[in-house]
PDB file of C-alpha atoms and ligand atoms in Angstrom:
ATOM      1  CA  MET R   1     217.139 140.034 163.064  1.00 80.00           C
ATOM      2  CA  GLU R   2     220.444 138.238 163.569  1.00 86.00           C
ATOM      3  CA  ASP R   3     220.235 135.340 161.154  1.00 95.00           C
ATOM      4  CA  CYS R   4     218.234 137.100 158.479  1.00 98.00           C
ATOM      5  CA  ILE R   5     220.008 137.492 155.113  1.00 98.00           C
ATOM      6  CA  PHE R   6     218.010 140.586 154.204  1.00 98.00           C
ATOM      7  CA  CYS R   7     218.740 142.268 157.552  1.00 98.00           C
ATOM      8  CA  LYS R   8     222.409 141.602 156.786  1.00 98.00           C
ATOM      9  CA  ILE R   9     221.977 143.267 153.395  1.00 98.00           C
ATOM     10  CA  ILE R  10     220.355 146.269 155.123  1.00 98.00           C
ATOM     11  CA  ASN R  11     223.338 146.465 157.495  1.00 98.00           C
ATOM     12  CA  ASN R  12     225.863 146.054 154.648  1.00 98.00           C
ATOM     13  CA  GLU R  13     227.138 142.802 156.146  1.00 97.00           C
ATOM     14  CA  ILE R  14     226.340 141.160 152.796  1.00 97.00           C
ATOM     15  CA  PRO R  15     226.990 143.070 149.550  1.00 98.00           C
ATOM     16  CA  SER R  16     224.134 143.821 147.184  1.00 98.00           C
ATOM     17  CA  TYR R  17     223.253 146.068 144.274  1.00 98.00           C
ATOM     18  CA  LYS R  18     221.077 148.638 146.042  1.00 98.00           C
ATOM     19  CA  ILE R  19     218.950 150.711 143.701  1.00 98.00           C
ATOM     20  CA  TYR R  20     216.826 152.607 146.247  1.00 98.00           C
ATOM     21  CA  GLU R  21     217.148 153.417 149.933  1.00 98.00           C
ATOM     22  CA  ASP R  22     215.408 155.660 152.452  1.00 98.00           C
ATOM     23  CA  ASP R  23     214.928 155.522 156.228  1.00 98.00           C
ATOM     24  CA  ASP R  24     212.319 152.754 156.054  1.00 98.00           C
ATOM     25  CA  VAL R  25     212.671 150.931 152.744  1.00 98.00           C
ATOM     26  CA  LEU R  26     215.448 149.295 150.728  1.00 98.00           C
ATOM     27  CA  ALA R  27     215.429 147.930 147.183  1.00 99.00           C
ATOM     28  CA  PHE R  28     218.185 145.825 145.623  1.00 99.00           C
ATOM     29  CA  LEU R  29     218.629 143.548 142.641  1.00 98.00           C
ATOM     30  CA  ASP R  30     217.739 139.914 143.214  1.00 98.00           C
ATOM     31  CA  ILE R  31     220.930 137.843 143.111  1.00 98.00           C
ATOM     32  CA  SER R  32     219.165 135.506 140.732  1.00 98.00           C
ATOM     33  CA  GLN R  33     217.766 137.656 137.898  1.00 98.00           C
ATOM     34  CA  VAL R  34     214.623 135.958 136.614  1.00 97.00           C
ATOM     35  CA  THR R  35     214.427 138.771 134.080  1.00 97.00           C
ATOM     36  CA  LYS R  36     216.561 141.890 133.562  1.00 97.00           C
ATOM     37  CA  GLY R  37     215.945 144.281 136.466  1.00 98.00           C
ATOM     38  CA  HIS R  38     214.400 141.719 138.865  1.00 98.00           C
ATOM     39  CA  THR R  39     214.309 143.696 142.118  1.00 99.00           C
ATOM     40  CA  LEU R  40     213.387 143.031 145.745  1.00 99.00           C
ATOM     41  CA  VAL R  41     211.785 145.747 147.863  1.00 99.00           C
ATOM     42  CA  ILE R  42     211.892 145.279 151.644  1.00 99.00           C
ATOM     43  CA  PRO R  43     211.058 147.140 154.844  1.00 98.00           C
ATOM     44  CA  LYS R  44     214.112 147.959 156.964  1.00 98.00           C
ATOM     45  CA  LYS R  45     212.212 146.882 160.053  1.00 98.00           C
ATOM     46  CA  HIS R  46     212.256 143.084 160.080  1.00 98.00           C
ATOM     47  CA  ALA R  47     208.879 141.422 159.574  1.00 98.00           C
ATOM     48  CA  LYS R  48     208.528 137.837 158.419  1.00 98.00           C
ATOM     49  CA  ASN R  49     205.726 138.198 155.939  1.00 98.00           C
ATOM     50  CA  LEU R  50     202.462 139.902 154.953  1.00 98.00           C
ATOM     51  CA  TYR R  51     200.747 138.485 158.029  1.00 98.00           C
ATOM     52  CA  GLU R  52     203.190 140.276 160.321  1.00 98.00           C
ATOM     53  CA  ILE R  53     204.304 143.491 158.653  1.00 98.00           C
ATOM     54  CA  ALA R  54     202.975 146.737 160.150  1.00 98.00           C
ATOM     55  CA  SER R  55     200.536 148.438 157.792  1.00 98.00           C
ATOM     56  CA  GLU R  56     202.549 151.690 157.739  1.00 98.00           C
ATOM     57  CA  ASP R  57     205.614 149.751 156.548  1.00 98.00           C
ATOM     58  CA  LEU R  58     203.513 147.893 153.996  1.00 98.00           C
ATOM     59  CA  ILE R  59     202.309 151.177 152.536  1.00 98.00           C
ATOM     60  CA  LYS R  60     205.832 152.587 152.341  1.00 98.00           C
ATOM     61  CA  VAL R  61     207.179 149.436 150.686  1.00 99.00           C
ATOM     62  CA  HIS R  62     204.435 149.459 148.092  1.00 98.00           C
ATOM     63  CA  GLN R  63     204.880 153.139 147.311  1.00 98.00           C
ATOM     64  CA  VAL R  64     208.480 152.320 146.461  1.00 99.00           C
ATOM     65  CA  VAL R  65     207.340 149.268 144.468  1.00 99.00           C
ATOM     66  CA  GLN R  66     205.216 151.553 142.294  1.00 98.00           C
ATOM     67  CA  GLU R  67     207.965 154.157 141.818  1.00 98.00           C
ATOM     68  CA  LEU R  68     210.600 151.565 140.936  1.00 98.00           C
ATOM     69  CA  THR R  69     208.233 149.684 138.647  1.00 98.00           C
ATOM     70  CA  CYS R  70     207.852 152.863 136.592  1.00 98.00           C
ATOM     71  CA  GLU R  71     211.588 153.557 136.631  1.00 98.00           C
ATOM     72  CA  LEU R  72     212.643 150.001 135.721  1.00 98.00           C
ATOM     73  CA  THR R  73     210.019 149.784 132.981  1.00 98.00           C
ATOM     74  CA  GLU R  74     211.230 153.003 131.423  1.00 98.00           C
ATOM     75  CA  LYS R  75     214.971 152.383 131.781  1.00 98.00           C
ATOM     76  CA  PHE R  76     214.875 148.805 130.481  1.00 98.00           C
ATOM     77  CA  ASN R  77     212.030 149.289 128.039  1.00 97.00           C
ATOM     78  CA  ALA R  78     209.984 146.489 129.644  1.00 97.00           C
ATOM     79  CA  GLN R  79     206.623 145.568 128.141  1.00 95.00           C
ATOM     80  CA  GLY R  80     204.974 144.841 131.492  1.00 96.00           C
ATOM     81  CA  VAL R  81     205.675 143.765 135.053  1.00 97.00           C
ATOM     82  CA  ASN R  82     204.712 141.112 137.566  1.00 98.00           C
ATOM     83  CA  ILE R  83     204.638 142.001 141.255  1.00 98.00           C
ATOM     84  CA  ILE R  84     205.022 138.870 143.361  1.00 98.00           C
ATOM     85  CA  ASN R  85     205.036 138.358 147.113  1.00 98.00           C
ATOM     86  CA  ASN R  86     205.388 134.868 148.606  1.00 98.00           C
ATOM     87  CA  ASN R  87     204.248 134.157 152.165  1.00 98.00           C
ATOM     88  CA  HIS R  88     205.180 130.969 154.029  1.00 98.00           C
ATOM     89  CA  GLU R  89     206.911 127.932 152.569  1.00 98.00           C
ATOM     90  CA  ALA R  90     203.681 126.618 151.051  1.00 98.00           C
ATOM     91  CA  ALA R  91     203.692 129.688 148.801  1.00 97.00           C
ATOM     92  CA  GLY R  92     207.384 129.432 147.920  1.00 97.00           C
ATOM     93  CA  GLN R  93     208.825 131.874 150.464  1.00 98.00           C
ATOM     94  CA  THR R  94     212.498 131.081 151.039  1.00 98.00           C
ATOM     95  CA  VAL R  95     213.684 134.244 152.807  1.00 98.00           C
ATOM     96  CA  PHE R  96     211.578 135.084 155.839  1.00 98.00           C
ATOM     97  CA  HIS R  97     211.842 138.864 155.736  1.00 98.00           C
ATOM     98  CA  TYR R  98     208.911 140.465 153.904  1.00 98.00           C
ATOM     99  CA  HIS R  99     209.807 141.273 150.308  1.00 99.00           C
ATOM    100  CA  VAL R 100     208.123 142.159 147.077  1.00 99.00           C
ATOM    101  CA  HIS R 101     209.543 140.951 143.769  1.00 98.00           C
ATOM    102  CA  ILE R 102     209.396 143.399 140.886  1.00 98.00           C
ATOM    103  CA  ILE R 103     209.826 141.321 137.744  1.00 98.00           C
ATOM    104  CA  PRO R 104     209.898 143.353 134.532  1.00 98.00           C
ATOM    105  CA  ARG R 105     208.534 141.401 131.549  1.00 97.00           C
ATOM    106  CA  TYR R 106     209.884 141.516 128.031  1.00 95.00           C
ATOM    107  CA  ASP R 107     208.388 138.753 125.932  1.00 89.00           C
ATOM    108  CA  GLU R 108     206.890 135.288 126.247  1.00 84.00           C
ATOM    109  CA  ASN R 109     210.357 133.724 126.034  1.00 86.00           C
ATOM    110  CA  ASP R 110     211.728 135.302 129.221  1.00 91.00           C
ATOM    111  CA  GLN R 111     212.519 133.184 132.260  1.00 92.00           C
ATOM    112  CA  LEU R 112     209.284 133.618 134.260  1.00 94.00           C
ATOM    113  CA  THR R 113     206.410 131.203 133.779  1.00 92.00           C
ATOM    114  CA  LEU R 114     203.150 131.954 135.543  1.00 92.00           C
ATOM    115  CA  LYS R 115     200.211 129.699 134.884  1.00 92.00           C
ATOM    116  CA  PHE R 116     196.770 130.216 136.422  1.00 95.00           C
ATOM    117  CA  GLY R 117     195.117 126.804 136.150  1.00 96.00           C
ATOM    118  CA  SER R 118     191.467 126.260 136.999  1.00 97.00           C
ATOM    119  CA  ASP R 119     190.264 123.699 139.550  1.00 97.00           C
ATOM    120  CA  SER R 120     186.836 122.626 138.297  1.00 97.00           C
ATOM    121  CA  LYS R 121     186.133 120.856 141.617  1.00 98.00           C
ATOM    122  CA  ILE R 122     186.045 124.192 143.460  1.00 98.00           C
ATOM    123  CA  ASP R 123     182.646 125.888 143.221  1.00 98.00           C
ATOM    124  CA  PRO R 124     182.901 129.660 143.836  1.00 98.00           C
ATOM    125  CA  GLN R 125     179.345 129.639 145.273  1.00 98.00           C
ATOM    126  CA  LEU R 126     180.457 127.185 148.000  1.00 98.00           C
ATOM    127  CA  VAL R 127     183.629 129.189 148.629  1.00 98.00           C
ATOM    128  CA  PHE R 128     181.510 132.321 149.010  1.00 98.00           C
ATOM    129  CA  ASN R 129     179.170 130.550 151.436  1.00 98.00           C
ATOM    130  CA  GLU R 130     182.065 129.224 153.511  1.00 98.00           C
ATOM    131  CA  PHE R 131     183.732 132.637 153.603  1.00 98.00           C
ATOM    132  CA  ASN R 132     180.538 134.228 154.895  1.00 98.00           C
ATOM    133  CA  LYS R 133     179.745 131.538 157.498  1.00 97.00           C
TER     134      LYS R 133
HETATM  135  P1  5GP K 201     211.276 134.179 147.911  1.00 88.25           P
HETATM  136  O1  5GP K 201     211.359 132.808 147.265  1.00 88.25           O
HETATM  137  O2  5GP K 201     211.457 134.089 149.411  1.00 88.25           O
HETATM  138  O3  5GP K 201     210.050 134.933 147.523  1.00 88.25           O
HETATM  139  O4  5GP K 201     212.467 135.000 147.281  1.00 88.25           O
HETATM  140  C1  5GP K 201     213.702 135.163 147.870  1.00 88.25           C
HETATM  141  C2  5GP K 201     214.600 135.784 146.831  1.00 88.25           C
HETATM  142  O5  5GP K 201     215.761 136.263 147.466  1.00 88.25           O
HETATM  143  C3  5GP K 201     215.041 134.819 145.729  1.00 88.25           C
HETATM  144  O6  5GP K 201     214.590 135.278 144.468  1.00 88.25           O
HETATM  145  C4  5GP K 201     216.570 134.816 145.838  1.00 88.25           C
HETATM  146  O7  5GP K 201     217.216 134.796 144.580  1.00 88.25           O
HETATM  147  C5  5GP K 201     216.843 136.114 146.576  1.00 88.25           C
HETATM  148  N1  5GP K 201     218.045 136.079 147.391  1.00 88.25           N
HETATM  149  C6  5GP K 201     218.375 135.121 148.303  1.00 88.25           C
HETATM  150  N2  5GP K 201     219.555 135.415 148.891  1.00 88.25           N
HETATM  151  C7  5GP K 201     219.962 136.593 148.344  1.00 88.25           C
HETATM  152  C8  5GP K 201     221.133 137.410 148.558  1.00 88.25           C
HETATM  153  O8  5GP K 201     222.010 137.120 149.366  1.00 88.25           O
HETATM  154  N3  5GP K 201     221.211 138.545 147.819  1.00 88.25           N
HETATM  155  C9  5GP K 201     220.251 138.905 146.914  1.00 88.25           C
HETATM  156  N4  5GP K 201     220.441 140.045 146.233  1.00 88.25           N
HETATM  157  N5  5GP K 201     219.152 138.164 146.696  1.00 88.25           N
HETATM  158  C10 5GP K 201     219.011 137.007 147.400  1.00 88.25           C
HETATM  159 ZN1   ZN K 202     215.284 140.506 158.355  1.00 88.25          ZN
END
């Protein structure tokens, strides 16, 4: 896609630190390293997000996510990893080409904060009922 930054990275129109590439998938270091080894894994075929990506591309991307997670963890001696994928602006997506963040974790003082709050006003029984309506 013409105006897509990640398509430009695929086509080498924008430089990047590529750490994995095959016919269908590319992985490169995020320009803004939340933690050491923060990597983005993308399909070469442009798709905006999880809602639009073809399932065969999704599978290939996530196979690479697993392989690179193991490799990054071992090479950088990470203690864990977060896999994050944002879809649509409401979820924090800023680049509209499907991508998965691999964020190796080291200790509680690294630069990623994830907090799962709990909304006491939401009753899971009612959510379940609505889902099954
Ligand atoms: P999102 O917020 O859409 O899930 O994440 C987009 C990510 O792309 C951000 O973490 C941002 O740092 C990264 N990013 C944006 N532009 C570039 C770029 O030109 N090169 C690289 N390597 N990463 C980028
Ligand atoms: Zn693109």
